[in-house]
PDB file of C-alpha atoms and ligand atoms in Angstrom:
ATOM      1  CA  UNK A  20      22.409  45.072  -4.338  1.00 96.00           C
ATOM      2  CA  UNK A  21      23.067  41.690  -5.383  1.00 98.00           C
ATOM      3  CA  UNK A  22      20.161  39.213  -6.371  1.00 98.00           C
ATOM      4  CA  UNK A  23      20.241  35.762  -7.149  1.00 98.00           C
ATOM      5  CA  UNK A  24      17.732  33.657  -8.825  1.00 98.00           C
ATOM      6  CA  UNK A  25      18.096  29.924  -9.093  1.00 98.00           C
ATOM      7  CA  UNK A  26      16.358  27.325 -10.227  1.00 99.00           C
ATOM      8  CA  UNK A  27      17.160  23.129 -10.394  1.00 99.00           C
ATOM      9  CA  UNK A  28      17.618  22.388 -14.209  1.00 98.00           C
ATOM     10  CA  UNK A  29      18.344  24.061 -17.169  1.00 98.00           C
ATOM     11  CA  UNK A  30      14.971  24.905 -18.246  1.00 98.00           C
ATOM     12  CA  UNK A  31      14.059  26.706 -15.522  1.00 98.00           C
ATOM     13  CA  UNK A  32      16.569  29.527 -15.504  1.00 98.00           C
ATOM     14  CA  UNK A  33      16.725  29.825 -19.539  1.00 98.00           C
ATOM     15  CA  UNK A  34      14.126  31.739 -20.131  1.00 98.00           C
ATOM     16  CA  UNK A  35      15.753  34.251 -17.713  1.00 98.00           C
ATOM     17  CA  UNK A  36      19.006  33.823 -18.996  1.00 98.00           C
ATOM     18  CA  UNK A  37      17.260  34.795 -22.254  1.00 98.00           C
ATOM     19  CA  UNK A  38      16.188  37.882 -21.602  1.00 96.00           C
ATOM     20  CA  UNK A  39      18.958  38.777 -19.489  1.00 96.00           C
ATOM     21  CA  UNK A  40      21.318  38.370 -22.950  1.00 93.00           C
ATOM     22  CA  UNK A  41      24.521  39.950 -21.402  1.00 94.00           C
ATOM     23  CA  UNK A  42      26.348  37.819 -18.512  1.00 98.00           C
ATOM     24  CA  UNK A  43      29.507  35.982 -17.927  1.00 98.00           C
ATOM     25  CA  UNK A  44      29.878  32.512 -17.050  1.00 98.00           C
ATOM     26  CA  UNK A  45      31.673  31.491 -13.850  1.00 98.00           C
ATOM     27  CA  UNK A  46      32.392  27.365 -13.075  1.00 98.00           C
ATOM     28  CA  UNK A  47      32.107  26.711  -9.309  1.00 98.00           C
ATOM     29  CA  UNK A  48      31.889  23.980  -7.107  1.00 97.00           C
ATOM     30  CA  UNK A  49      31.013  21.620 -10.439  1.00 96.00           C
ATOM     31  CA  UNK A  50      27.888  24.507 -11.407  1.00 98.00           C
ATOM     32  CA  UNK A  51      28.222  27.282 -13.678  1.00 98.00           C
ATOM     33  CA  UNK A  52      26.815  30.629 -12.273  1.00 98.00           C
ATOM     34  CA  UNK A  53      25.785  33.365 -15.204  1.00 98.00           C
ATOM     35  CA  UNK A  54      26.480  37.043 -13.192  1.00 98.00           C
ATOM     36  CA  UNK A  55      25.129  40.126 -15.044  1.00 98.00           C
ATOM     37  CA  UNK A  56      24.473  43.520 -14.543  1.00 97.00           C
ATOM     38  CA  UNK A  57      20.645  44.157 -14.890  1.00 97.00           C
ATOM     39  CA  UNK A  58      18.992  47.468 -14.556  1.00 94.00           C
ATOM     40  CA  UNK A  59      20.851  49.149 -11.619  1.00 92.00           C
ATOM     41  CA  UNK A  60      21.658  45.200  -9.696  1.00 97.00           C
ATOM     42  CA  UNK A  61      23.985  42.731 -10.134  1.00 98.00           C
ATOM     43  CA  UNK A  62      22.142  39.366 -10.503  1.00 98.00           C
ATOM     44  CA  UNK A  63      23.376  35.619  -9.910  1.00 98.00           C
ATOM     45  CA  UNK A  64      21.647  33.219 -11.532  1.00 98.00           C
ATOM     46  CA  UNK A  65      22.083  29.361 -11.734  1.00 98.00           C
ATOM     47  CA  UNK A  66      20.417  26.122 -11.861  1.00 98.00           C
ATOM     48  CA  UNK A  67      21.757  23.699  -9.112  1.00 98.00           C
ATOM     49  CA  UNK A  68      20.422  20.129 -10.936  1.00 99.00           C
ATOM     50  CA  UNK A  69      18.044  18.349  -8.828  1.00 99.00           C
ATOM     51  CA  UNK A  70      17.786  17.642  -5.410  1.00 99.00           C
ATOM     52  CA  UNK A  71      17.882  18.749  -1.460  1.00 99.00           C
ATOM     53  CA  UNK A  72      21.974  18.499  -1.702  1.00 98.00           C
ATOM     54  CA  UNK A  73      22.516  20.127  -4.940  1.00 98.00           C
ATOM     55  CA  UNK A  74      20.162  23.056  -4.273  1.00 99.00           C
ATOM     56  CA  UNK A  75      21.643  23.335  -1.083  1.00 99.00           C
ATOM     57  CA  UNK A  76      25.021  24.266  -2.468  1.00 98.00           C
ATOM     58  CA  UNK A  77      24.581  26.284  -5.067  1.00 99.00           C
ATOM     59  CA  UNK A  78      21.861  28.362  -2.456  1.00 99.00           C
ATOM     60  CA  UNK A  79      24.593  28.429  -0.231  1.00 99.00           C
ATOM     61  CA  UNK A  80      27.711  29.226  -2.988  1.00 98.00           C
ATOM     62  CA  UNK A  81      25.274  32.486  -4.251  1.00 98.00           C
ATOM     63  CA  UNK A  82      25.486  34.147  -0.752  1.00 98.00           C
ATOM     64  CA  UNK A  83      28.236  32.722   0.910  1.00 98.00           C
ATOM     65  CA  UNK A  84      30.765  33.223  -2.186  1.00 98.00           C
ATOM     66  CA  UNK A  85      28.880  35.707  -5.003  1.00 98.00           C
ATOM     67  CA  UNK A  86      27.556  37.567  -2.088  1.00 98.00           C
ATOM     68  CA  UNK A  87      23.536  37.401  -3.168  1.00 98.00           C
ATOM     69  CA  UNK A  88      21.561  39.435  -0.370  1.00 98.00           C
ATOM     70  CA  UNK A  89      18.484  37.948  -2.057  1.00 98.00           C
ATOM     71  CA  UNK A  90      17.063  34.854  -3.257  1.00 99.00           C
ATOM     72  CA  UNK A  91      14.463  34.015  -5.696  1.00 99.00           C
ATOM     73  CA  UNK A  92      14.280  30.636  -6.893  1.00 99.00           C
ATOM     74  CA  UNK A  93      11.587  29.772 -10.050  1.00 99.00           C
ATOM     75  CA  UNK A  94      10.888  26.501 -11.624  1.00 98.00           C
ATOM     76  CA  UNK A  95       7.908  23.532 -11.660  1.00 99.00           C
ATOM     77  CA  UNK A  96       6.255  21.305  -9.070  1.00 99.00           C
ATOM     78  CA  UNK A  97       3.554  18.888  -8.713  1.00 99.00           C
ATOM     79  CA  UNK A  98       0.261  19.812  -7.729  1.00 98.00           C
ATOM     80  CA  UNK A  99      -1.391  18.801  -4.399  1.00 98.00           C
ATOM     81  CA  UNK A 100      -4.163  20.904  -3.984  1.00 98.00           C
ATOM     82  CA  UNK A 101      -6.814  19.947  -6.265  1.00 96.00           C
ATOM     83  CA  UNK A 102      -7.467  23.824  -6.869  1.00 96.00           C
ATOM     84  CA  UNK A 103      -3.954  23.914  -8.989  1.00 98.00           C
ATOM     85  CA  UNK A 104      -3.868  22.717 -12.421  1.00 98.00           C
ATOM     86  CA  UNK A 105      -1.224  22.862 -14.968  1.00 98.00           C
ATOM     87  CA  UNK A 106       0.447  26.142 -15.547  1.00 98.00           C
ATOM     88  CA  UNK A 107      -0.852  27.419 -12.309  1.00 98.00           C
ATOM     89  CA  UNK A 108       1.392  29.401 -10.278  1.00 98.00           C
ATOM     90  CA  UNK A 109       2.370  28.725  -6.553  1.00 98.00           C
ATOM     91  CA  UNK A 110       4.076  31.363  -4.323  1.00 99.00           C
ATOM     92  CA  UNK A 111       5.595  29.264  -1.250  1.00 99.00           C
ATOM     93  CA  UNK A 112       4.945  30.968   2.323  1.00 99.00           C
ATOM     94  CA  UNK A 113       6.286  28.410   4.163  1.00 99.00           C
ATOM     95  CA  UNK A 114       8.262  24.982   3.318  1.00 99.00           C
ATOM     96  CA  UNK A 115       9.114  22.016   4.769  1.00 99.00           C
ATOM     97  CA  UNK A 116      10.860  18.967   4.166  1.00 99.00           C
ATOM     98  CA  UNK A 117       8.866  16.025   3.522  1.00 99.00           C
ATOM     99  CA  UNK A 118      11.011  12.773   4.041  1.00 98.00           C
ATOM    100  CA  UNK A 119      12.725  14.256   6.613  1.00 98.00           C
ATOM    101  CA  UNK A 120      12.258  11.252   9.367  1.00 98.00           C
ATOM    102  CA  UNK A 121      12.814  10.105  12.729  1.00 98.00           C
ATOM    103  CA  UNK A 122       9.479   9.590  13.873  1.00 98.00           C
ATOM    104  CA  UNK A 123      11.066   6.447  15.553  1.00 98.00           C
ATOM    105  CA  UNK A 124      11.897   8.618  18.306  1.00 98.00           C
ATOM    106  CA  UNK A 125       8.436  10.341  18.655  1.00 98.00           C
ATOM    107  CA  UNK A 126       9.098  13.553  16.648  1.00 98.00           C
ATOM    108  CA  UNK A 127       6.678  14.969  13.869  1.00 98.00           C
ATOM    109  CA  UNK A 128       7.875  14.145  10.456  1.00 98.00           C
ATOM    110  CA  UNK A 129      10.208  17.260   9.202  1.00 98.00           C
ATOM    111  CA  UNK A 130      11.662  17.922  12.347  1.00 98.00           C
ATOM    112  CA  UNK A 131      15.045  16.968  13.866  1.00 98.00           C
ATOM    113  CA  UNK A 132      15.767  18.674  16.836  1.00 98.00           C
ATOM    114  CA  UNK A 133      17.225  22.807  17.006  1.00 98.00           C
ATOM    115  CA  UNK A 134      15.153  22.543  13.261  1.00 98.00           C
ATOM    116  CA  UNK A 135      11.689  23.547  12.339  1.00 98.00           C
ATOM    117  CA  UNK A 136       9.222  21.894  10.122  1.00 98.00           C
ATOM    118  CA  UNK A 137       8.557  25.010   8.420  1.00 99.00           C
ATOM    119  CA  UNK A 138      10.584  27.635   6.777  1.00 99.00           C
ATOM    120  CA  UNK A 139       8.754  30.721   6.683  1.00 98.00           C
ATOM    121  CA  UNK A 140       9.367  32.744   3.340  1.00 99.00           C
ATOM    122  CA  UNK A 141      10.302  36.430   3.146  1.00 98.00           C
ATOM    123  CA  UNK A 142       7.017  38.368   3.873  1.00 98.00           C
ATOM    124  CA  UNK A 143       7.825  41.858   1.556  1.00 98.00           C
ATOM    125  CA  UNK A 144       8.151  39.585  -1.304  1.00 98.00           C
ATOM    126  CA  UNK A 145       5.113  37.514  -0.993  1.00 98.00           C
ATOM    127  CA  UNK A 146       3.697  40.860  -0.772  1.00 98.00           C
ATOM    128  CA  UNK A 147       5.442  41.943  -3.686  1.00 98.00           C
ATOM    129  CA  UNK A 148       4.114  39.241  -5.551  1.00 98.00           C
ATOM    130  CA  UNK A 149       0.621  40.286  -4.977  1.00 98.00           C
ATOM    131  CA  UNK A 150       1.174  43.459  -6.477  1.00 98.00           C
ATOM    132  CA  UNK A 151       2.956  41.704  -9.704  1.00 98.00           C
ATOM    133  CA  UNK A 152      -0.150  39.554 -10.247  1.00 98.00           C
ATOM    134  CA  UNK A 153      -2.153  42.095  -9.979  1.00 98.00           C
ATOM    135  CA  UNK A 154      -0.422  44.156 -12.609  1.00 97.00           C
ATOM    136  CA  UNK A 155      -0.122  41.001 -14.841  1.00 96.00           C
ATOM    137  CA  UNK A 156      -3.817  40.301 -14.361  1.00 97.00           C
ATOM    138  CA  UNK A 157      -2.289  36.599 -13.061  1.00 97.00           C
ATOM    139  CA  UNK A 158      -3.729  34.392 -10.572  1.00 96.00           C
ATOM    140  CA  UNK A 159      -1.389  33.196  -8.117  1.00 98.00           C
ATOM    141  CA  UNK A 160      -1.775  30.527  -5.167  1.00 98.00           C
ATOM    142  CA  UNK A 161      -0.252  31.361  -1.795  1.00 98.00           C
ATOM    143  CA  UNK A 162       0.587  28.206   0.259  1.00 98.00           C
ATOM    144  CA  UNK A 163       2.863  25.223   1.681  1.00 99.00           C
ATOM    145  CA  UNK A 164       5.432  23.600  -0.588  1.00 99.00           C
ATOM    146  CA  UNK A 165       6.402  20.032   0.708  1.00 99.00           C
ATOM    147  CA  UNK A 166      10.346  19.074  -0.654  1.00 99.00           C
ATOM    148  CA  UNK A 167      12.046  15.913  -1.135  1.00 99.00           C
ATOM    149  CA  UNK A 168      15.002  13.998  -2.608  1.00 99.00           C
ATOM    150  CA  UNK A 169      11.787  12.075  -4.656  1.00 98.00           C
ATOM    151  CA  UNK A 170       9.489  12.964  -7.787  1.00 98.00           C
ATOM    152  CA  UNK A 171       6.211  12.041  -6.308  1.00 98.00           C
ATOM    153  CA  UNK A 172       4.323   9.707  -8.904  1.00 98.00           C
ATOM    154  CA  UNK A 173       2.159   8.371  -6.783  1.00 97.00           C
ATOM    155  CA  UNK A 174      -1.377   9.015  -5.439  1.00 98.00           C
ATOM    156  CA  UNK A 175      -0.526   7.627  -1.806  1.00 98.00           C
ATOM    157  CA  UNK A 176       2.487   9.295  -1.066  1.00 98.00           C
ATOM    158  CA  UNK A 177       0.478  12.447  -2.306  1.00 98.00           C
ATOM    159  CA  UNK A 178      -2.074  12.066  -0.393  1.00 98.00           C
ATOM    160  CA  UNK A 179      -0.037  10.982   2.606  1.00 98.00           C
ATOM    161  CA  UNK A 180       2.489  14.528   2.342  1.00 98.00           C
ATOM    162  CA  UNK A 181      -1.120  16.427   2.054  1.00 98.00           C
ATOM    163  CA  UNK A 182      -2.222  15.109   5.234  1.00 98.00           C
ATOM    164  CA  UNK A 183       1.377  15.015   7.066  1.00 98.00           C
ATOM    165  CA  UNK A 184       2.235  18.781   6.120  1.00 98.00           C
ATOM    166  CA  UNK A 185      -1.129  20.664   4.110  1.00 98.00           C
ATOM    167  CA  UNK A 186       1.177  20.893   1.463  1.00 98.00           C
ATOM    168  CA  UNK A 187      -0.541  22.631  -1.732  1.00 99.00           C
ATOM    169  CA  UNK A 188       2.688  21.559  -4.313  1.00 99.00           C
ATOM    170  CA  UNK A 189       5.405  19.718  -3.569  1.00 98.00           C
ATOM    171  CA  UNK A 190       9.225  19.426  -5.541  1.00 99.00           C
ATOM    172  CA  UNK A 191      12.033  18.826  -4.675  1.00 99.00           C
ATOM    173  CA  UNK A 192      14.977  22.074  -3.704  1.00 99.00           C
ATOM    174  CA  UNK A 193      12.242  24.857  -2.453  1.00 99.00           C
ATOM    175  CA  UNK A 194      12.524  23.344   1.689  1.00 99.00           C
ATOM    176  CA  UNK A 195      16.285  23.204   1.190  1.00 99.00           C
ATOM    177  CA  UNK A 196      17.159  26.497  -0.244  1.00 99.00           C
ATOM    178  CA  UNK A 197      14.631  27.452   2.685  1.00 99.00           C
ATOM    179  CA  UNK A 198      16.777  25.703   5.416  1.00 99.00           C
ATOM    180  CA  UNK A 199      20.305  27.944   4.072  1.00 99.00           C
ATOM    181  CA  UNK A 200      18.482  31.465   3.199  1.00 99.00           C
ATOM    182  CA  UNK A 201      16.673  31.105   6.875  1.00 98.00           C
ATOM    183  CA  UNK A 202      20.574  30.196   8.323  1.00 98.00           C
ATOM    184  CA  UNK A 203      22.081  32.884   6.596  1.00 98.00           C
ATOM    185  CA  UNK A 204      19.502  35.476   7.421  1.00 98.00           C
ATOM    186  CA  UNK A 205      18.810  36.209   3.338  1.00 99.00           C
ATOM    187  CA  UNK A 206      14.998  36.841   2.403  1.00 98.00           C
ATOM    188  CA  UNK A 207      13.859  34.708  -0.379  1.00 99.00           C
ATOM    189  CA  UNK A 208      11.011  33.909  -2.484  1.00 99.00           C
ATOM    190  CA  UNK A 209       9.960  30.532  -3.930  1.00 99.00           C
ATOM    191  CA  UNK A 210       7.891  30.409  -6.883  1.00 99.00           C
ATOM    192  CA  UNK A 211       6.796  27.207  -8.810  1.00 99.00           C
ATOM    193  CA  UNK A 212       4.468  26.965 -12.105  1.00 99.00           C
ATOM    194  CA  UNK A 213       2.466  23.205 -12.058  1.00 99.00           C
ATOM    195  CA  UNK A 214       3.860  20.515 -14.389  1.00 99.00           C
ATOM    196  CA  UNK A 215       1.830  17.958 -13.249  1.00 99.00           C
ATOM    197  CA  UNK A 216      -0.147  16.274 -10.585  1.00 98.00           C
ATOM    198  CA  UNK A 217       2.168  13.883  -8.597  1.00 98.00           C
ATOM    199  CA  UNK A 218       0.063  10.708  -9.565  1.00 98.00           C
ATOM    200  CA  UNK A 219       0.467   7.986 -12.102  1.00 98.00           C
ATOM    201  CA  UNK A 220       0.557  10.188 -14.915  1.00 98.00           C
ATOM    202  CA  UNK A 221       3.167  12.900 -13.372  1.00 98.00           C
ATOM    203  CA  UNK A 222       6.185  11.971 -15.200  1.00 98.00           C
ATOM    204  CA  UNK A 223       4.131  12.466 -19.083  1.00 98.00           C
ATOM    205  CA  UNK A 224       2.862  15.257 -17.679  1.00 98.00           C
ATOM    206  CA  UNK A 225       6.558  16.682 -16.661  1.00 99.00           C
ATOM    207  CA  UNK A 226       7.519  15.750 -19.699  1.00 98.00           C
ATOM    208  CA  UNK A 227       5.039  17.441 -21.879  1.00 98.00           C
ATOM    209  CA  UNK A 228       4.884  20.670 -20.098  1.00 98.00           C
ATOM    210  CA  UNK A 229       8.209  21.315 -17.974  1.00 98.00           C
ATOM    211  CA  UNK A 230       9.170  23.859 -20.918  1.00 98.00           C
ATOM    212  CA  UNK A 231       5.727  26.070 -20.919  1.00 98.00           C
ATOM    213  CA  UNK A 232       6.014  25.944 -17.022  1.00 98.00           C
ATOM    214  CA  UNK A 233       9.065  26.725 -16.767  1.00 98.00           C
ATOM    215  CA  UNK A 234       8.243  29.857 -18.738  1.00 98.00           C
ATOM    216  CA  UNK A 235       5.393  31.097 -16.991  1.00 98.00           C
ATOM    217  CA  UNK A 236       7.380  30.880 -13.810  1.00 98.00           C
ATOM    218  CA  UNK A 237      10.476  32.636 -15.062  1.00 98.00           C
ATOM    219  CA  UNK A 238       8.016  35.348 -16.206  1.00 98.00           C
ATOM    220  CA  UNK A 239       6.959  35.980 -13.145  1.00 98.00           C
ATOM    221  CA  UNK A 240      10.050  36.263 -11.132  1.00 98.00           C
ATOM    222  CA  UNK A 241      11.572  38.320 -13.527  1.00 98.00           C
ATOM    223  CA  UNK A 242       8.433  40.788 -12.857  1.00 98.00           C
ATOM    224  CA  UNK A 243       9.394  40.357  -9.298  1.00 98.00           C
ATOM    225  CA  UNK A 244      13.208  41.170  -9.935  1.00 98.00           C
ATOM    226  CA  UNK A 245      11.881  44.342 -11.759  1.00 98.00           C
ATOM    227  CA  UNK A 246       9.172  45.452  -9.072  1.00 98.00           C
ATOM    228  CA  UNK A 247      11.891  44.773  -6.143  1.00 98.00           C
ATOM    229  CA  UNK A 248      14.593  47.057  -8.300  1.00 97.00           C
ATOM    230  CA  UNK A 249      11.782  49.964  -8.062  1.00 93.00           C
ATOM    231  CA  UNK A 250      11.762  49.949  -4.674  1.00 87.00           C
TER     232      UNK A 250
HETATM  233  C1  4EZ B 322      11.946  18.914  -8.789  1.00 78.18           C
HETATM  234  N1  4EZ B 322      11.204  19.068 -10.001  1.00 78.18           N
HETATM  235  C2  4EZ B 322      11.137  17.815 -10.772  1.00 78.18           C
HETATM  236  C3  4EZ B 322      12.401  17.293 -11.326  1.00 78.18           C
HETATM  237  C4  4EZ B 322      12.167  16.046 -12.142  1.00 78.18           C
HETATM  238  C5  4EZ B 322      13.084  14.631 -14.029  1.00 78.18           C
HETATM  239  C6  4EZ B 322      14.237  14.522 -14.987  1.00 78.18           C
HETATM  240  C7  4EZ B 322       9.862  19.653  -9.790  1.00 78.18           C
HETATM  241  C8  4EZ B 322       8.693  18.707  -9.808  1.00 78.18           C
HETATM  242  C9  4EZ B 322       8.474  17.639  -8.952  1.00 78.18           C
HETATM  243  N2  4EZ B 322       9.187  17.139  -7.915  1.00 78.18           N
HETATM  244  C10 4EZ B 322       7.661  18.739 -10.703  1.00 78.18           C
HETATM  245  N3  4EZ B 322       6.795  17.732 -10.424  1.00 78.18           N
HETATM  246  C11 4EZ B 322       7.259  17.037  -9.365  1.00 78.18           C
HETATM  247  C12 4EZ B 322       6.810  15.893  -8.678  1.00 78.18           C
HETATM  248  N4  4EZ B 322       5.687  15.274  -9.035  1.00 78.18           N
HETATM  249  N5  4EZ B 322       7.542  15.434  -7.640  1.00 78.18           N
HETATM  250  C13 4EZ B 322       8.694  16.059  -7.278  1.00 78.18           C
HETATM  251  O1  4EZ B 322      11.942  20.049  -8.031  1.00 78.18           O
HETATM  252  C14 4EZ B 322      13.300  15.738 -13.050  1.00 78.18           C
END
């Protein structure tokens, strides 16, 4: 079993890469992927930079050439819900794609046509991940993650991908990485920590607690990685 966990920048997947320790470093397609032998898996692991394209690729260069049969991706997001606060974690079951648009010819935002607006996340993991909270005595959120090629600093735009798609957090890879796993039949998971709040004061906030984030996110999926190797 091969599984690959990615995340957008470097901060994201360090704290895995830490306590990984053993891997070897591969360049690819302008990314470097880190493969190591964990427990009885082989794992992928990358960070694709930022961005619907760039996650796109490296989602789709960890099945289609490392051969991942699973994907979990961790990192941060901004909060939409006003239930999640910093350091909160967010388990994706659906996402969609936020400035995806051509409402000029009557269709919903998100949608173009032989698309969805939702990608519907891999059901044994969220389940999964109710079982690792549990045993970490962790909170998590279950809901919609809104993506775009955009770090939302803004209080209408917000407000206006709340009432367009219910979204609970929104970044900017989760709806993409959705879009290849779902095309390439692979399950995956999407897991975010909050970082900030997507209004005026989202890019301090980034700033100030992308690291801790980061970690409690990486954390988690590494929990995950151990709980699906169990099974
Ligand atoms: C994108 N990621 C942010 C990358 C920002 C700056 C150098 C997550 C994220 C996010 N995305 C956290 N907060 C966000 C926000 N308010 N809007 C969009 O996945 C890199």
């Amino acid at each position: 079993m091969k599984i690959a966990i990615m995340g957008a920048m470097p901060e994201e997947i360090a704290p895995i890469l830490e306590k990984i320790g053993n891997y070897t470093t591969t360049e690819y397609a302008g990314n470097k992927y880190y493969e190591a032998k964990y427990k009885n898996v082989d794992l992928i692991i990358a960070y694709s930079k930022i961005g619907k394209v760039f996650s796109t690729l490296t989602a789709t260069t960890m099945i289609e050439h490392f051969g991942a049969q699973k994907l979990l991706f961790s990192g941060v997001a901004g909060a939409v819900s006003p239930d999640l606060r910093v350091g909160d974690l967010i388990v994706a079951t659906k996402l969609a794609q936020h400035d995806l648009d051509i409402s000029a010819f009557g269709h919903p935002f998100g949608y173009v046509p032989e698309g969805s607006v939702y990608v519907d996340a891999d059901k044994e993991m969220i389940a999964i991940s109710k079982e690792v909270a549990q045993s970490m005595g962790k909170k998590i959120k279950e809901g919609i993650i809104a993506t775009g090629d955009q770090f939302v600093a803004n209080e209408a735009r917000k407000n206006w991908i709340l009432e367009n798609f219910k979204a609970d957090a929104l970044e900017m890879e989760g709806g993409s990485v959705a879009v290849v796993c779902n095309a390439l039949d692979v399950p995956f998971f999407i897991l975010r920590a909050i970082s900030d709040a997507a209004d005026m004061d989202a890019s301090f906030s980034f700033d100030a607690f992308l690291e801790t984030s980061a970690l409690e996110s990486a954390e988690f999926v590494m929990q995950m990685v151990d709980r699906i190797i169990e099974k």
